[in-house]
Amino acid sequence: MRARNIGAQIGAGFKALGGGELKGLTLQLEQTRAEAVQRLIEQAQAKGANAVLAMRYDSDELDQNFQEVVAYGTAVVISS
């Protein structure tokens, strides 16, 4: 769960008038996804896994100021 940056929100409001990519919010979403994947990796390793299969993202917006991004998959041990 992450609160949105007020500066990015204001910039997005102005950008929405003309259209185009909302770079501040895109960057924030990329950072949030990277953090979610890192947490997934840490949890998988804590369970003894060395790989994650079928990894996916799930996201939601709570209120207009908070975003939630979850990375999930099946932690497995792959051996040769």
JSON list of N, CA and C in Angstrom, two decimals:
[
{"chain": "A", "resi": 1, "resn": "MET", "atom": "N", "xyz": [0.86, -1.16, 0.00]},
{"chain": "A", "resi": 1, "resn": "MET", "atom": "CA", "xyz": [0.00, 0.00, 0.00]},
{"chain": "A", "resi": 1, "resn": "MET", "atom": "C", "xyz": [0.91, 1.22, 0.00]},
{"chain": "A", "resi": 2, "resn": "ARG", "atom": "N", "xyz": [0.62, 2.14, -0.88]},
{"chain": "A", "resi": 2, "resn": "ARG", "atom": "CA", "xyz": [1.47, 3.32, -0.99]},
{"chain": "A", "resi": 2, "resn": "ARG", "atom": "C", "xyz": [0.59, 4.54, -1.22]},
{"chain": "A", "resi": 3, "resn": "ALA", "atom": "N", "xyz": [0.93, 5.61, -0.52]},
{"chain": "A", "resi": 3, "resn": "ALA", "atom": "CA", "xyz": [0.23, 6.88, -0.73]},
{"chain": "A", "resi": 3, "resn": "ALA", "atom": "C", "xyz": [0.82, 7.55, -1.97]},
{"chain": "A", "resi": 4, "resn": "ARG", "atom": "N", "xyz": [-0.01, 8.16, -2.75]},
{"chain": "A", "resi": 4, "resn": "ARG", "atom": "CA", "xyz": [0.46, 8.84, -3.94]},
{"chain": "A", "resi": 4, "resn": "ARG", "atom": "C", "xyz": [1.14, 10.15, -3.58]},
{"chain": "A", "resi": 5, "resn": "ASN", "atom": "N", "xyz": [2.13, 10.50, -4.35]},
{"chain": "A", "resi": 5, "resn": "ASN", "atom": "CA", "xyz": [2.88, 11.74, -4.18]},
{"chain": "A", "resi": 5, "resn": "ASN", "atom": "C", "xyz": [2.00, 12.91, -4.60]},
{"chain": "A", "resi": 6, "resn": "ILE", "atom": "N", "xyz": [1.83, 13.90, -3.74]},
{"chain": "A", "resi": 6, "resn": "ILE", "atom": "CA", "xyz": [0.94, 15.03, -4.03]},
{"chain": "A", "resi": 6, "resn": "ILE", "atom": "C", "xyz": [1.42, 15.81, -5.26]},
{"chain": "A", "resi": 7, "resn": "GLY", "atom": "N", "xyz": [2.74, 15.93, -5.42]},
{"chain": "A", "resi": 7, "resn": "GLY", "atom": "CA", "xyz": [3.27, 16.62, -6.60]},
{"chain": "A", "resi": 7, "resn": "GLY", "atom": "C", "xyz": [2.91, 15.89, -7.88]},
{"chain": "A", "resi": 8, "resn": "ALA", "atom": "N", "xyz": [3.01, 14.57, -7.86]},
{"chain": "A", "resi": 8, "resn": "ALA", "atom": "CA", "xyz": [2.65, 13.76, -9.03]},
{"chain": "A", "resi": 8, "resn": "ALA", "atom": "C", "xyz": [1.16, 13.86, -9.31]},
{"chain": "A", "resi": 9, "resn": "GLN", "atom": "N", "xyz": [0.36, 13.92, -8.25]},
{"chain": "A", "resi": 9, "resn": "GLN", "atom": "CA", "xyz": [-1.09, 14.04, -8.42]},
{"chain": "A", "resi": 9, "resn": "GLN", "atom": "C", "xyz": [-1.46, 15.36, -9.08]},
{"chain": "A", "resi": 10, "resn": "ILE", "atom": "N", "xyz": [-0.84, 16.44, -8.64]},
{"chain": "A", "resi": 10, "resn": "ILE", "atom": "CA", "xyz": [-1.15, 17.76, -9.22]},
{"chain": "A", "resi": 10, "resn": "ILE", "atom": "C", "xyz": [-0.71, 17.79, -10.68]},
{"chain": "A", "resi": 11, "resn": "GLY", "atom": "N", "xyz": [0.49, 17.30, -10.95]},
{"chain": "A", "resi": 11, "resn": "GLY", "atom": "CA", "xyz": [0.99, 17.25, -12.33]},
{"chain": "A", "resi": 11, "resn": "GLY", "atom": "C", "xyz": [0.10, 16.40, -13.21]},
{"chain": "A", "resi": 12, "resn": "ALA", "atom": "N", "xyz": [-0.39, 15.29, -12.66]},
{"chain": "A", "resi": 12, "resn": "ALA", "atom": "CA", "xyz": [-1.27, 14.40, -13.42]},
{"chain": "A", "resi": 12, "resn": "ALA", "atom": "C", "xyz": [-2.59, 15.09, -13.75]},
{"chain": "A", "resi": 13, "resn": "GLY", "atom": "N", "xyz": [-3.08, 15.89, -12.82]},
{"chain": "A", "resi": 13, "resn": "GLY", "atom": "CA", "xyz": [-4.33, 16.62, -13.07]},
{"chain": "A", "resi": 13, "resn": "GLY", "atom": "C", "xyz": [-4.20, 17.56, -14.24]},
{"chain": "A", "resi": 14, "resn": "PHE", "atom": "N", "xyz": [-3.09, 18.29, -14.31]},
{"chain": "A", "resi": 14, "resn": "PHE", "atom": "CA", "xyz": [-2.86, 19.20, -15.44]},
{"chain": "A", "resi": 14, "resn": "PHE", "atom": "C", "xyz": [-2.63, 18.43, -16.74]},
{"chain": "A", "resi": 15, "resn": "LYS", "atom": "N", "xyz": [-1.87, 17.35, -16.67]},
{"chain": "A", "resi": 15, "resn": "LYS", "atom": "CA", "xyz": [-1.56, 16.55, -17.85]},
{"chain": "A", "resi": 15, "resn": "LYS", "atom": "C", "xyz": [-2.81, 15.90, -18.41]},
{"chain": "A", "resi": 16, "resn": "ALA", "atom": "N", "xyz": [-3.74, 15.53, -17.54]},
{"chain": "A", "resi": 16, "resn": "ALA", "atom": "CA", "xyz": [-4.97, 14.87, -17.98]},
{"chain": "A", "resi": 16, "resn": "ALA", "atom": "C", "xyz": [-5.80, 15.78, -18.89]},
{"chain": "A", "resi": 17, "resn": "LEU", "atom": "N", "xyz": [-5.63, 17.07, -18.73]},
{"chain": "A", "resi": 17, "resn": "LEU", "atom": "CA", "xyz": [-6.38, 18.00, -19.58]},
{"chain": "A", "resi": 17, "resn": "LEU", "atom": "C", "xyz": [-5.95, 17.90, -21.04]},
{"chain": "A", "resi": 18, "resn": "GLY", "atom": "N", "xyz": [-4.67, 17.65, -21.27]},
{"chain": "A", "resi": 18, "resn": "GLY", "atom": "CA", "xyz": [-4.16, 17.58, -22.63]},
{"chain": "A", "resi": 18, "resn": "GLY", "atom": "C", "xyz": [-3.92, 16.18, -23.13]},
{"chain": "A", "resi": 19, "resn": "GLY", "atom": "N", "xyz": [-3.94, 15.20, -22.25]},
{"chain": "A", "resi": 19, "resn": "GLY", "atom": "CA", "xyz": [-3.70, 13.82, -22.64]},
{"chain": "A", "resi": 19, "resn": "GLY", "atom": "C", "xyz": [-2.22, 13.48, -22.60]},
{"chain": "A", "resi": 20, "resn": "GLY", "atom": "N", "xyz": [-1.92, 12.23, -22.73]},
{"chain": "A", "resi": 20, "resn": "GLY", "atom": "CA", "xyz": [-0.53, 11.76, -22.72]},
{"chain": "A", "resi": 20, "resn": "GLY", "atom": "C", "xyz": [-0.19, 11.00, -21.46]},
{"chain": "A", "resi": 21, "resn": "GLU", "atom": "N", "xyz": [1.05, 10.53, -21.44]},
{"chain": "A", "resi": 21, "resn": "GLU", "atom": "CA", "xyz": [1.52, 9.74, -20.30]},
{"chain": "A", "resi": 21, "resn": "GLU", "atom": "C", "xyz": [1.69, 10.61, -19.07]},
{"chain": "A", "resi": 22, "resn": "LEU", "atom": "N", "xyz": [1.32, 10.08, -17.93]},
{"chain": "A", "resi": 22, "resn": "LEU", "atom": "CA", "xyz": [1.48, 10.74, -16.64]},
{"chain": "A", "resi": 22, "resn": "LEU", "atom": "C", "xyz": [2.78, 10.21, -16.03]},
{"chain": "A", "resi": 23, "resn": "LYS", "atom": "N", "xyz": [3.90, 10.83, -16.39]},
{"chain": "A", "resi": 23, "resn": "LYS", "atom": "CA", "xyz": [5.23, 10.28, -16.07]},
{"chain": "A", "resi": 23, "resn": "LYS", "atom": "C", "xyz": [5.48, 10.15, -14.57]},
{"chain": "A", "resi": 24, "resn": "GLY", "atom": "N", "xyz": [5.01, 11.10, -13.78]},
{"chain": "A", "resi": 24, "resn": "GLY", "atom": "CA", "xyz": [5.20, 11.00, -12.34]},
{"chain": "A", "resi": 24, "resn": "GLY", "atom": "C", "xyz": [4.50, 9.79, -11.75]},
{"chain": "A", "resi": 25, "resn": "LEU", "atom": "N", "xyz": [3.28, 9.55, -12.19]},
{"chain": "A", "resi": 25, "resn": "LEU", "atom": "CA", "xyz": [2.52, 8.40, -11.68]},
{"chain": "A", "resi": 25, "resn": "LEU", "atom": "C", "xyz": [3.07, 7.10, -12.27]},
{"chain": "A", "resi": 26, "resn": "THR", "atom": "N", "xyz": [3.55, 7.13, -13.51]},
{"chain": "A", "resi": 26, "resn": "THR", "atom": "CA", "xyz": [4.17, 5.95, -14.11]},
{"chain": "A", "resi": 26, "resn": "THR", "atom": "C", "xyz": [5.40, 5.53, -13.32]},
{"chain": "A", "resi": 27, "resn": "LEU", "atom": "N", "xyz": [6.24, 6.48, -12.98]},
{"chain": "A", "resi": 27, "resn": "LEU", "atom": "CA", "xyz": [7.44, 6.20, -12.19]},
{"chain": "A", "resi": 27, "resn": "LEU", "atom": "C", "xyz": [7.07, 5.63, -10.83]},
{"chain": "A", "resi": 28, "resn": "GLN", "atom": "N", "xyz": [6.08, 6.22, -10.20]},
{"chain": "A", "resi": 28, "resn": "GLN", "atom": "CA", "xyz": [5.66, 5.73, -8.89]},
{"chain": "A", "resi": 28, "resn": "GLN", "atom": "C", "xyz": [5.13, 4.30, -8.98]},
{"chain": "A", "resi": 29, "resn": "LEU", "atom": "N", "xyz": [4.37, 4.00, -10.03]},
{"chain": "A", "resi": 29, "resn": "LEU", "atom": "CA", "xyz": [3.85, 2.65, -10.21]},
{"chain": "A", "resi": 29, "resn": "LEU", "atom": "C", "xyz": [4.98, 1.66, -10.46]},
{"chain": "A", "resi": 30, "resn": "GLU", "atom": "N", "xyz": [5.97, 2.04, -11.27]},
{"chain": "A", "resi": 30, "resn": "GLU", "atom": "CA", "xyz": [7.12, 1.16, -11.51]},
{"chain": "A", "resi": 30, "resn": "GLU", "atom": "C", "xyz": [7.87, 0.87, -10.22]},
{"chain": "A", "resi": 31, "resn": "GLN", "atom": "N", "xyz": [8.06, 1.87, -9.38]},
{"chain": "A", "resi": 31, "resn": "GLN", "atom": "CA", "xyz": [8.75, 1.68, -8.10]},
{"chain": "A", "resi": 31, "resn": "GLN", "atom": "C", "xyz": [7.93, 0.77, -7.19]},
{"chain": "A", "resi": 32, "resn": "THR", "atom": "N", "xyz": [6.63, 0.95, -7.19]},
{"chain": "A", "resi": 32, "resn": "THR", "atom": "CA", "xyz": [5.76, 0.13, -6.34]},
{"chain": "A", "resi": 32, "resn": "THR", "atom": "C", "xyz": [5.79, -1.32, -6.80]},
{"chain": "A", "resi": 33, "resn": "ARG", "atom": "N", "xyz": [5.76, -1.55, -8.12]},
{"chain": "A", "resi": 33, "resn": "ARG", "atom": "CA", "xyz": [5.85, -2.92, -8.64]},
{"chain": "A", "resi": 33, "resn": "ARG", "atom": "C", "xyz": [7.17, -3.57, -8.29]},
{"chain": "A", "resi": 34, "resn": "ALA", "atom": "N", "xyz": [8.27, -2.83, -8.41]},
{"chain": "A", "resi": 34, "resn": "ALA", "atom": "CA", "xyz": [9.59, -3.37, -8.08]},
{"chain": "A", "resi": 34, "resn": "ALA", "atom": "C", "xyz": [9.65, -3.77, -6.60]},
{"chain": "A", "resi": 35, "resn": "GLU", "atom": "N", "xyz": [9.07, -2.95, -5.74]},
{"chain": "A", "resi": 35, "resn": "GLU", "atom": "CA", "xyz": [9.04, -3.27, -4.31]},
{"chain": "A", "resi": 35, "resn": "GLU", "atom": "C", "xyz": [8.19, -4.52, -4.05]},
{"chain": "A", "resi": 36, "resn": "ALA", "atom": "N", "xyz": [7.08, -4.65, -4.73]},
{"chain": "A", "resi": 36, "resn": "ALA", "atom": "CA", "xyz": [6.22, -5.83, -4.56]},
{"chain": "A", "resi": 36, "resn": "ALA", "atom": "C", "xyz": [6.94, -7.09, -5.00]},
{"chain": "A", "resi": 37, "resn": "VAL", "atom": "N", "xyz": [7.67, -7.03, -6.12]},
{"chain": "A", "resi": 37, "resn": "VAL", "atom": "CA", "xyz": [8.42, -8.19, -6.60]},
{"chain": "A", "resi": 37, "resn": "VAL", "atom": "C", "xyz": [9.54, -8.54, -5.62]},
{"chain": "A", "resi": 38, "resn": "GLN", "atom": "N", "xyz": [10.22, -7.54, -5.09]},
{"chain": "A", "resi": 38, "resn": "GLN", "atom": "CA", "xyz": [11.28, -7.80, -4.11]},
{"chain": "A", "resi": 38, "resn": "GLN", "atom": "C", "xyz": [10.71, -8.50, -2.88]},
{"chain": "A", "resi": 39, "resn": "ARG", "atom": "N", "xyz": [9.56, -8.07, -2.43]},
{"chain": "A", "resi": 39, "resn": "ARG", "atom": "CA", "xyz": [8.93, -8.73, -1.27]},
{"chain": "A", "resi": 39, "resn": "ARG", "atom": "C", "xyz": [8.54, -10.17, -1.61]},
{"chain": "A", "resi": 40, "resn": "LEU", "atom": "N", "xyz": [8.06, -10.40, -2.82]},
{"chain": "A", "resi": 40, "resn": "LEU", "atom": "CA", "xyz": [7.72, -11.76, -3.26]},
{"chain": "A", "resi": 40, "resn": "LEU", "atom": "C", "xyz": [8.97, -12.64, -3.23]},
{"chain": "A", "resi": 41, "resn": "ILE", "atom": "N", "xyz": [10.06, -12.14, -3.76]},
{"chain": "A", "resi": 41, "resn": "ILE", "atom": "CA", "xyz": [11.32, -12.90, -3.77]},
{"chain": "A", "resi": 41, "resn": "ILE", "atom": "C", "xyz": [11.76, -13.22, -2.35]},
{"chain": "A", "resi": 42, "resn": "GLU", "atom": "N", "xyz": [11.71, -12.25, -1.47]},
{"chain": "A", "resi": 42, "resn": "GLU", "atom": "CA", "xyz": [12.13, -12.48, -0.08]},
{"chain": "A", "resi": 42, "resn": "GLU", "atom": "C", "xyz": [11.26, -13.53, 0.60]},
{"chain": "A", "resi": 43, "resn": "GLN", "atom": "N", "xyz": [9.96, -13.47, 0.36]},
{"chain": "A", "resi": 43, "resn": "GLN", "atom": "CA", "xyz": [9.05, -14.45, 0.98]},
{"chain": "A", "resi": 43, "resn": "GLN", "atom": "C", "xyz": [9.30, -15.86, 0.41]},
{"chain": "A", "resi": 44, "resn": "ALA", "atom": "N", "xyz": [9.54, -15.95, -0.89]},
{"chain": "A", "resi": 44, "resn": "ALA", "atom": "CA", "xyz": [9.82, -17.25, -1.51]},
{"chain": "A", "resi": 44, "resn": "ALA", "atom": "C", "xyz": [11.12, -17.83, -0.95]},
{"chain": "A", "resi": 45, "resn": "GLN", "atom": "N", "xyz": [12.16, -17.01, -0.86]},
{"chain": "A", "resi": 45, "resn": "GLN", "atom": "CA", "xyz": [13.43, -17.49, -0.32]},
{"chain": "A", "resi": 45, "resn": "GLN", "atom": "C", "xyz": [13.30, -17.91, 1.13]},
{"chain": "A", "resi": 46, "resn": "ALA", "atom": "N", "xyz": [12.50, -17.19, 1.90]},
{"chain": "A", "resi": 46, "resn": "ALA", "atom": "CA", "xyz": [12.29, -17.54, 3.31]},
{"chain": "A", "resi": 46, "resn": "ALA", "atom": "C", "xyz": [11.62, -18.90, 3.45]},
{"chain": "A", "resi": 47, "resn": "LYS", "atom": "N", "xyz": [10.89, -19.32, 2.44]},
{"chain": "A", "resi": 47, "resn": "LYS", "atom": "CA", "xyz": [10.23, -20.62, 2.46]},
{"chain": "A", "resi": 47, "resn": "LYS", "atom": "C", "xyz": [11.10, -21.70, 1.81]},
{"chain": "A", "resi": 48, "resn": "GLY", "atom": "N", "xyz": [12.32, -21.34, 1.40]},
{"chain": "A", "resi": 48, "resn": "GLY", "atom": "CA", "xyz": [13.25, -22.30, 0.82]},
{"chain": "A", "resi": 48, "resn": "GLY", "atom": "C", "xyz": [13.14, -22.44, -0.69]},
{"chain": "A", "resi": 49, "resn": "ALA", "atom": "N", "xyz": [12.36, -21.62, -1.32]},
{"chain": "A", "resi": 49, "resn": "ALA", "atom": "CA", "xyz": [12.19, -21.70, -2.77]},
{"chain": "A", "resi": 49, "resn": "ALA", "atom": "C", "xyz": [13.37, -21.05, -3.49]},
{"chain": "A", "resi": 50, "resn": "ASN", "atom": "N", "xyz": [13.60, -21.49, -4.73]},
{"chain": "A", "resi": 50, "resn": "ASN", "atom": "CA", "xyz": [14.62, -20.85, -5.55]},
{"chain": "A", "resi": 50, "resn": "ASN", "atom": "C", "xyz": [14.04, -20.33, -6.87]},
{"chain": "A", "resi": 51, "resn": "ALA", "atom": "N", "xyz": [12.71, -20.36, -6.97]},
{"chain": "A", "resi": 51, "resn": "ALA", "atom": "CA", "xyz": [12.03, -19.83, -8.16]},
{"chain": "A", "resi": 51, "resn": "ALA", "atom": "C", "xyz": [10.58, -19.54, -7.81]},
{"chain": "A", "resi": 52, "resn": "VAL", "atom": "N", "xyz": [9.96, -18.71, -8.65]},
{"chain": "A", "resi": 52, "resn": "VAL", "atom": "CA", "xyz": [8.53, -18.41, -8.51]},
{"chain": "A", "resi": 52, "resn": "VAL", "atom": "C", "xyz": [7.91, -18.63, -9.89]},
{"chain": "A", "resi": 53, "resn": "LEU", "atom": "N", "xyz": [6.88, -19.45, -9.92]},
{"chain": "A", "resi": 53, "resn": "LEU", "atom": "CA", "xyz": [6.17, -19.73, -11.18]},
{"chain": "A", "resi": 53, "resn": "LEU", "atom": "C", "xyz": [4.88, -18.93, -11.26]},
{"chain": "A", "resi": 54, "resn": "ALA", "atom": "N", "xyz": [4.49, -18.58, -12.46]},
{"chain": "A", "resi": 54, "resn": "ALA", "atom": "CA", "xyz": [3.22, -17.91, -12.75]},
{"chain": "A", "resi": 54, "resn": "ALA", "atom": "C", "xyz": [3.06, -16.62, -11.95]},
{"chain": "A", "resi": 55, "resn": "MET", "atom": "N", "xyz": [4.13, -15.82, -11.91]},
{"chain": "A", "resi": 55, "resn": "MET", "atom": "CA", "xyz": [4.08, -14.55, -11.17]},
{"chain": "A", "resi": 55, "resn": "MET", "atom": "C", "xyz": [3.13, -13.59, -11.86]},
{"chain": "A", "resi": 56, "resn": "ARG", "atom": "N", "xyz": [2.34, -12.91, -11.06]},
{"chain": "A", "resi": 56, "resn": "ARG", "atom": "CA", "xyz": [1.37, -11.93, -11.56]},
{"chain": "A", "resi": 56, "resn": "ARG", "atom": "C", "xyz": [1.32, -10.74, -10.62]},
{"chain": "A", "resi": 57, "resn": "TYR", "atom": "N", "xyz": [0.74, -9.66, -11.14]},
{"chain": "A", "resi": 57, "resn": "TYR", "atom": "CA", "xyz": [0.46, -8.48, -10.34]},
{"chain": "A", "resi": 57, "resn": "TYR", "atom": "C", "xyz": [-1.04, -8.36, -10.15]},
{"chain": "A", "resi": 58, "resn": "ASP", "atom": "N", "xyz": [-1.42, -7.83, -9.02]},
{"chain": "A", "resi": 58, "resn": "ASP", "atom": "CA", "xyz": [-2.81, -7.43, -8.79]},
{"chain": "A", "resi": 58, "resn": "ASP", "atom": "C", "xyz": [-2.72, -6.03, -8.21]},
{"chain": "A", "resi": 59, "resn": "SER", "atom": "N", "xyz": [-3.57, -5.14, -8.69]},
{"chain": "A", "resi": 59, "resn": "SER", "atom": "CA", "xyz": [-3.51, -3.78, -8.17]},
{"chain": "A", "resi": 59, "resn": "SER", "atom": "C", "xyz": [-4.91, -3.25, -7.92]},
{"chain": "A", "resi": 60, "resn": "ASP", "atom": "N", "xyz": [-4.97, -2.27, -7.06]},
{"chain": "A", "resi": 60, "resn": "ASP", "atom": "CA", "xyz": [-6.25, -1.67, -6.69]},
{"chain": "A", "resi": 60, "resn": "ASP", "atom": "C", "xyz": [-5.99, -0.24, -6.26]},
{"chain": "A", "resi": 61, "resn": "GLU", "atom": "N", "xyz": [-7.00, 0.56, -6.33]},
{"chain": "A", "resi": 61, "resn": "GLU", "atom": "CA", "xyz": [-6.92, 1.94, -5.87]},
{"chain": "A", "resi": 61, "resn": "GLU", "atom": "C", "xyz": [-7.90, 2.10, -4.72]},
{"chain": "A", "resi": 62, "resn": "LEU", "atom": "N", "xyz": [-7.39, 2.58, -3.60]},
{"chain": "A", "resi": 62, "resn": "LEU", "atom": "CA", "xyz": [-8.23, 2.82, -2.45]},
{"chain": "A", "resi": 62, "resn": "LEU", "atom": "C", "xyz": [-8.35, 4.31, -2.26]},
{"chain": "A", "resi": 63, "resn": "ASP", "atom": "N", "xyz": [-9.57, 4.79, -2.15]},
{"chain": "A", "resi": 63, "resn": "ASP", "atom": "CA", "xyz": [-9.80, 6.22, -2.10]},
{"chain": "A", "resi": 63, "resn": "ASP", "atom": "C", "xyz": [-9.20, 6.79, -3.39]},
{"chain": "A", "resi": 64, "resn": "GLN", "atom": "N", "xyz": [-8.78, 8.00, -3.43]},
{"chain": "A", "resi": 64, "resn": "GLN", "atom": "CA", "xyz": [-8.12, 8.53, -4.61]},
{"chain": "A", "resi": 64, "resn": "GLN", "atom": "C", "xyz": [-6.66, 8.82, -4.34]},
{"chain": "A", "resi": 65, "resn": "ASN", "atom": "N", "xyz": [-6.21, 8.46, -3.16]},
{"chain": "A", "resi": 65, "resn": "ASN", "atom": "CA", "xyz": [-4.85, 8.81, -2.77]},
{"chain": "A", "resi": 65, "resn": "ASN", "atom": "C", "xyz": [-3.94, 7.62, -2.50]},
{"chain": "A", "resi": 66, "resn": "PHE", "atom": "N", "xyz": [-4.47, 6.41, -2.56]},
{"chain": "A", "resi": 66, "resn": "PHE", "atom": "CA", "xyz": [-3.67, 5.25, -2.20]},
{"chain": "A", "resi": 66, "resn": "PHE", "atom": "C", "xyz": [-3.76, 4.21, -3.31]},
{"chain": "A", "resi": 67, "resn": "GLN", "atom": "N", "xyz": [-2.62, 3.57, -3.55]},
{"chain": "A", "resi": 67, "resn": "GLN", "atom": "CA", "xyz": [-2.61, 2.48, -4.51]},
{"chain": "A", "resi": 67, "resn": "GLN", "atom": "C", "xyz": [-2.02, 1.25, -3.84]},
{"chain": "A", "resi": 68, "resn": "GLU", "atom": "N", "xyz": [-2.50, 0.10, -4.26]},
{"chain": "A", "resi": 68, "resn": "GLU", "atom": "CA", "xyz": [-2.03, -1.17, -3.73]},
{"chain": "A", "resi": 68, "resn": "GLU", "atom": "C", "xyz": [-1.58, -2.01, -4.91]},
{"chain": "A", "resi": 69, "resn": "VAL", "atom": "N", "xyz": [-0.39, -2.57, -4.80]},
{"chain": "A", "resi": 69, "resn": "VAL", "atom": "CA", "xyz": [0.11, -3.48, -5.83]},
{"chain": "A", "resi": 69, "resn": "VAL", "atom": "C", "xyz": [0.63, -4.72, -5.11]},
{"chain": "A", "resi": 70, "resn": "VAL", "atom": "N", "xyz": [0.17, -5.88, -5.55]},
{"chain": "A", "resi": 70, "resn": "VAL", "atom": "CA", "xyz": [0.58, -7.15, -4.96]},
{"chain": "A", "resi": 70, "resn": "VAL", "atom": "C", "xyz": [1.20, -7.99, -6.07]},
{"chain": "A", "resi": 71, "resn": "ALA", "atom": "N", "xyz": [2.35, -8.57, -5.79]},
{"chain": "A", "resi": 71, "resn": "ALA", "atom": "CA", "xyz": [2.97, -9.54, -6.70]},
{"chain": "A", "resi": 71, "resn": "ALA", "atom": "C", "xyz": [2.79, -10.91, -6.06]},
{"chain": "A", "resi": 72, "resn": "TYR", "atom": "N", "xyz": [2.31, -11.86, -6.85]},
{"chain": "A", "resi": 72, "resn": "TYR", "atom": "CA", "xyz": [2.12, -13.19, -6.28]},
{"chain": "A", "resi": 72, "resn": "TYR", "atom": "C", "xyz": [2.44, -14.25, -7.31]},
{"chain": "A", "resi": 73, "resn": "GLY", "atom": "N", "xyz": [2.70, -15.44, -6.83]},
{"chain": "A", "resi": 73, "resn": "GLY", "atom": "CA", "xyz": [3.02, -16.58, -7.68]},
{"chain": "A", "resi": 73, "resn": "GLY", "atom": "C", "xyz": [3.21, -17.80, -6.80]},
{"chain": "A", "resi": 74, "resn": "THR", "atom": "N", "xyz": [3.66, -18.86, -7.41]},
{"chain": "A", "resi": 74, "resn": "THR", "atom": "CA", "xyz": [3.87, -20.11, -6.68]},
{"chain": "A", "resi": 74, "resn": "THR", "atom": "C", "xyz": [5.36, -20.30, -6.44]},
{"chain": "A", "resi": 75, "resn": "ALA", "atom": "N", "xyz": [5.74, -20.32, -5.18]},
{"chain": "A", "resi": 75, "resn": "ALA", "atom": "CA", "xyz": [7.15, -20.53, -4.82]},
{"chain": "A", "resi": 75, "resn": "ALA", "atom": "C", "xyz": [7.47, -22.01, -4.95]},
{"chain": "A", "resi": 76, "resn": "VAL", "atom": "N", "xyz": [8.57, -22.31, -5.65]},
{"chain": "A", "resi": 76, "resn": "VAL", "atom": "CA", "xyz": [8.96, -23.70, -5.90]},
{"chain": "A", "resi": 76, "resn": "VAL", "atom": "C", "xyz": [10.46, -23.87, -5.73]},
{"chain": "A", "resi": 77, "resn": "VAL", "atom": "N", "xyz": [10.85, -25.12, -5.60]},
{"chain": "A", "resi": 77, "resn": "VAL", "atom": "CA", "xyz": [12.28, -25.47, -5.61]},
{"chain": "A", "resi": 77, "resn": "VAL", "atom": "C", "xyz": [12.52, -26.22, -6.91]},
{"chain": "A", "resi": 78, "resn": "ILE", "atom": "N", "xyz": [13.40, -25.68, -7.72]},
{"chain": "A", "resi": 78, "resn": "ILE", "atom": "CA", "xyz": [13.75, -26.32, -8.99]},
{"chain": "A", "resi": 78, "resn": "ILE", "atom": "C", "xyz": [15.12, -26.95, -8.82]},
{"chain": "A", "resi": 79, "resn": "SER", "atom": "N", "xyz": [15.23, -28.23, -9.14]},
{"chain": "A", "resi": 79, "resn": "SER", "atom": "CA", "xyz": [16.52, -28.92, -9.06]},
{"chain": "A", "resi": 79, "resn": "SER", "atom": "C", "xyz": [16.79, -29.62, -10.38]},
{"chain": "A", "resi": 80, "resn": "SER", "atom": "N", "xyz": [18.05, -29.87, -10.63]},
{"chain": "A", "resi": 80, "resn": "SER", "atom": "CA", "xyz": [18.39, -30.53, -11.90]},
{"chain": "A", "resi": 80, "resn": "SER", "atom": "C", "xyz": [18.73, -31.99, -11.70]}
]
